PDB file of C-alpha atoms in Angstrom:
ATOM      1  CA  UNK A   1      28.898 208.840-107.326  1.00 54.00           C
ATOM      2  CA  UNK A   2      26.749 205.982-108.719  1.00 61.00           C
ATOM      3  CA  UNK A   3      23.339 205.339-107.964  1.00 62.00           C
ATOM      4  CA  UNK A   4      22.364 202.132-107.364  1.00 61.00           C
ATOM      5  CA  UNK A   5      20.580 201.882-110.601  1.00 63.00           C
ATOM      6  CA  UNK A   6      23.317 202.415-112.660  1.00 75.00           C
ATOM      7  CA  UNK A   7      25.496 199.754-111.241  1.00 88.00           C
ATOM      8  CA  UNK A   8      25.544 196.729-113.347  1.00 91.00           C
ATOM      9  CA  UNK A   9      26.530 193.306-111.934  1.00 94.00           C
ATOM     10  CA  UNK A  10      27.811 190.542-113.537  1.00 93.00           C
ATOM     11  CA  UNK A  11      27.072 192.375-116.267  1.00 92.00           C
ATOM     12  CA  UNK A  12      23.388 191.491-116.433  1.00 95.00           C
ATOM     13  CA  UNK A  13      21.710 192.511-113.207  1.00 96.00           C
ATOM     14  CA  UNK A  14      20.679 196.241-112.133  1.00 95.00           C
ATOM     15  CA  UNK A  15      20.727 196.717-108.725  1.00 95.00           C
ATOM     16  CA  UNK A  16      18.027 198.806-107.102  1.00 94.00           C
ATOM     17  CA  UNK A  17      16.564 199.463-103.946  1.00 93.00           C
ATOM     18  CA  UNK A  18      17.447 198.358-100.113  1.00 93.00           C
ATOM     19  CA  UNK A  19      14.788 195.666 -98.886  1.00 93.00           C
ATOM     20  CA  UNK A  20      16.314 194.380 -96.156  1.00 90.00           C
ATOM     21  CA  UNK A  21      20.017 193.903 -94.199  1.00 89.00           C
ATOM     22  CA  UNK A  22      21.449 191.110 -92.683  1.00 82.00           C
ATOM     23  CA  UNK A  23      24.954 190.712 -90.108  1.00 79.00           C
ATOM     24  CA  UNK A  24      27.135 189.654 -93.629  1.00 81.00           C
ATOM     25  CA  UNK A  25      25.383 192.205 -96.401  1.00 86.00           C
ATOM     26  CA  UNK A  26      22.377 193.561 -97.709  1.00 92.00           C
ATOM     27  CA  UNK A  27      19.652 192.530-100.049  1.00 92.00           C
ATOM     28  CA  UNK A  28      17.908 195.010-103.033  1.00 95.00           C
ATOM     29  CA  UNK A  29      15.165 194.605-105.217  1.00 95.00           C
ATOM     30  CA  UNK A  30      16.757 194.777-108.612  1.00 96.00           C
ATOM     31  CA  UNK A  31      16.539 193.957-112.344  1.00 96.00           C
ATOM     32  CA  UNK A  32      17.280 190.798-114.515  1.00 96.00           C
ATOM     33  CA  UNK A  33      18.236 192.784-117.839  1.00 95.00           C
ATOM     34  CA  UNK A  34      17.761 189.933-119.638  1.00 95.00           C
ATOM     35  CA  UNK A  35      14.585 188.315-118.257  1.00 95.00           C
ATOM     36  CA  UNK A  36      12.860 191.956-117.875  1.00 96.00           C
ATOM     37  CA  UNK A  37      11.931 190.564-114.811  1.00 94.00           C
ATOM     38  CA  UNK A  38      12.661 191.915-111.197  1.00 95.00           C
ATOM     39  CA  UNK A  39      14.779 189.886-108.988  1.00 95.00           C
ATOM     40  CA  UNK A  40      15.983 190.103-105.005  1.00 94.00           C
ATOM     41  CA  UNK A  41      19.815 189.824-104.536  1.00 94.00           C
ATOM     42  CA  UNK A  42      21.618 188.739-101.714  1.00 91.00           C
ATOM     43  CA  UNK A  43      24.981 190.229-101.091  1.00 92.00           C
ATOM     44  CA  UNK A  44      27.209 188.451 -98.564  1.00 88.00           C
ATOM     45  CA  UNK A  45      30.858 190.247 -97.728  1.00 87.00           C
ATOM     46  CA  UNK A  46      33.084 187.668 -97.543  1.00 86.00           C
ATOM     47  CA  UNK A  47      34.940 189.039 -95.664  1.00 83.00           C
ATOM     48  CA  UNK A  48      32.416 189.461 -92.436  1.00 80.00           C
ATOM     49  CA  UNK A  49      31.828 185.700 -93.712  1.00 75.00           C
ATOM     50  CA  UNK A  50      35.258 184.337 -92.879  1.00 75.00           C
ATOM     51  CA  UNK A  51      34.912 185.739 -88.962  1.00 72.00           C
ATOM     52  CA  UNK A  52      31.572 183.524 -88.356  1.00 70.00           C
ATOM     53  CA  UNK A  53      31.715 179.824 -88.358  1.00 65.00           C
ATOM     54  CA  UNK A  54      29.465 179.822 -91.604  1.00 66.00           C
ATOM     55  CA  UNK A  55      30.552 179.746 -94.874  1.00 67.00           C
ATOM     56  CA  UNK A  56      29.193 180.522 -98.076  1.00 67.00           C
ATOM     57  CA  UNK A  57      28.096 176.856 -99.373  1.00 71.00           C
ATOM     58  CA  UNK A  58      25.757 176.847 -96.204  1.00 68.00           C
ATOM     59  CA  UNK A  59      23.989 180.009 -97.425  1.00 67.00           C
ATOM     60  CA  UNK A  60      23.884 178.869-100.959  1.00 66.00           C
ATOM     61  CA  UNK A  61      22.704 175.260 -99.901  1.00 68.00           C
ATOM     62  CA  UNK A  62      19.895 176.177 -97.694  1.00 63.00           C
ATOM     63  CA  UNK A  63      18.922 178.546-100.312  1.00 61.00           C
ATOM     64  CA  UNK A  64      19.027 175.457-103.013  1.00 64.00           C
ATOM     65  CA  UNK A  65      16.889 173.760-100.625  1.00 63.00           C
ATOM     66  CA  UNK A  66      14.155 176.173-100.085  1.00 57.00           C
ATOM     67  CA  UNK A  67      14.050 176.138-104.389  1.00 54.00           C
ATOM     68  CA  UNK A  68      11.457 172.817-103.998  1.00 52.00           C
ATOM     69  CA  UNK A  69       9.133 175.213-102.481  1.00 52.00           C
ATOM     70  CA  UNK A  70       7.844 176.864-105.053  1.00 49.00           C
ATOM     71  CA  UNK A  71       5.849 179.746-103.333  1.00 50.00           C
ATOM     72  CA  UNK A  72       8.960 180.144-100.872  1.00 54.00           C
ATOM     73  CA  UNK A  73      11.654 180.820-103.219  1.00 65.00           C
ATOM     74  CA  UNK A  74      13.166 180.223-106.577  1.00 79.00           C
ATOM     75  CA  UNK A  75      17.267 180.508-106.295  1.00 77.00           C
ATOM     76  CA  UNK A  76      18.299 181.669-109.748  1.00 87.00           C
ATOM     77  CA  UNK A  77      21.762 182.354-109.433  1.00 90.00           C
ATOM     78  CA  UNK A  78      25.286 183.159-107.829  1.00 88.00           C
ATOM     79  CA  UNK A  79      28.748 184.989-108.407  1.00 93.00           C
ATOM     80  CA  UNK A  80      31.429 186.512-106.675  1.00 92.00           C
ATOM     81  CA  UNK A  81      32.266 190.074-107.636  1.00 94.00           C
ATOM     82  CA  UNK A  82      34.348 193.165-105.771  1.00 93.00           C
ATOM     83  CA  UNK A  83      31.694 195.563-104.384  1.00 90.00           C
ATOM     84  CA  UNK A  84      32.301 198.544-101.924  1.00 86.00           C
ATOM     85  CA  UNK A  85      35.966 197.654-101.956  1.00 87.00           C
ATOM     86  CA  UNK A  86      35.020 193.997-100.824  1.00 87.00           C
ATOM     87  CA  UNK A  87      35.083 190.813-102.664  1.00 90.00           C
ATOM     88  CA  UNK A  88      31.219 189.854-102.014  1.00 93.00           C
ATOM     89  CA  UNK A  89      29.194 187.199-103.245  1.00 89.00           C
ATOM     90  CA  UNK A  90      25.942 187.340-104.693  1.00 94.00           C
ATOM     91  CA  UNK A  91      22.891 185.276-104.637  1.00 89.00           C
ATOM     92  CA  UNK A  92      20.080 185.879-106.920  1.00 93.00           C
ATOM     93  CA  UNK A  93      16.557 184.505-106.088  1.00 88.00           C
ATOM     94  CA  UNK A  94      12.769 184.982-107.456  1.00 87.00           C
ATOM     95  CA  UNK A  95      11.470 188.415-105.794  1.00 89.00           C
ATOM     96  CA  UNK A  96       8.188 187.464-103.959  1.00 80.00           C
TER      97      UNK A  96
END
């Protein structure tokens, strides 16, 4: 089986280790191969999403929001890939 450092997701970031877990995914420290630069990345199941009254624009949005804050966090990014068997979506933000 793959590690998580050798999956590749939308074909640019490396995902690496576990830094924290949430009811609808997890997040991981990983890498921006094209920035060199280290990265956090949200993944949401969408599945688990589509039980809970949420949806995905509300995650994305108050992420958006926080973006004005500079020292709170910088949203970079956002895609919807299949991962474990699930379509999940992804949401790439400044590692702080």
């Amino acid at each position: 089986p793959k590690s998580r450092q050798d999956i590749l997701v939308n074909s640019r970031y490396r995902l690496g280790k576990r830094i924290g877990e949430g009811s609808y995914g997890v997040t991981f420290l990983s890498f921006d191969t094209t920035t060199n630069k280290d990265v956090a990345i949200k993944t949401i199941d969408l599945n688990k999403m589509k039980k809970s009254a949420l949806s995905i624009d509300d995650e994305v949005d108050t992420l958006k929001e926080l973006n004005c804050y500079k020292y709170v966090l910088c949203y970079y990014d956002s895609f919807i890939e299949e991962f474990n068997g699930s379509d999940t979506h992804f949401i790439v933000s400044e590692y702080i």
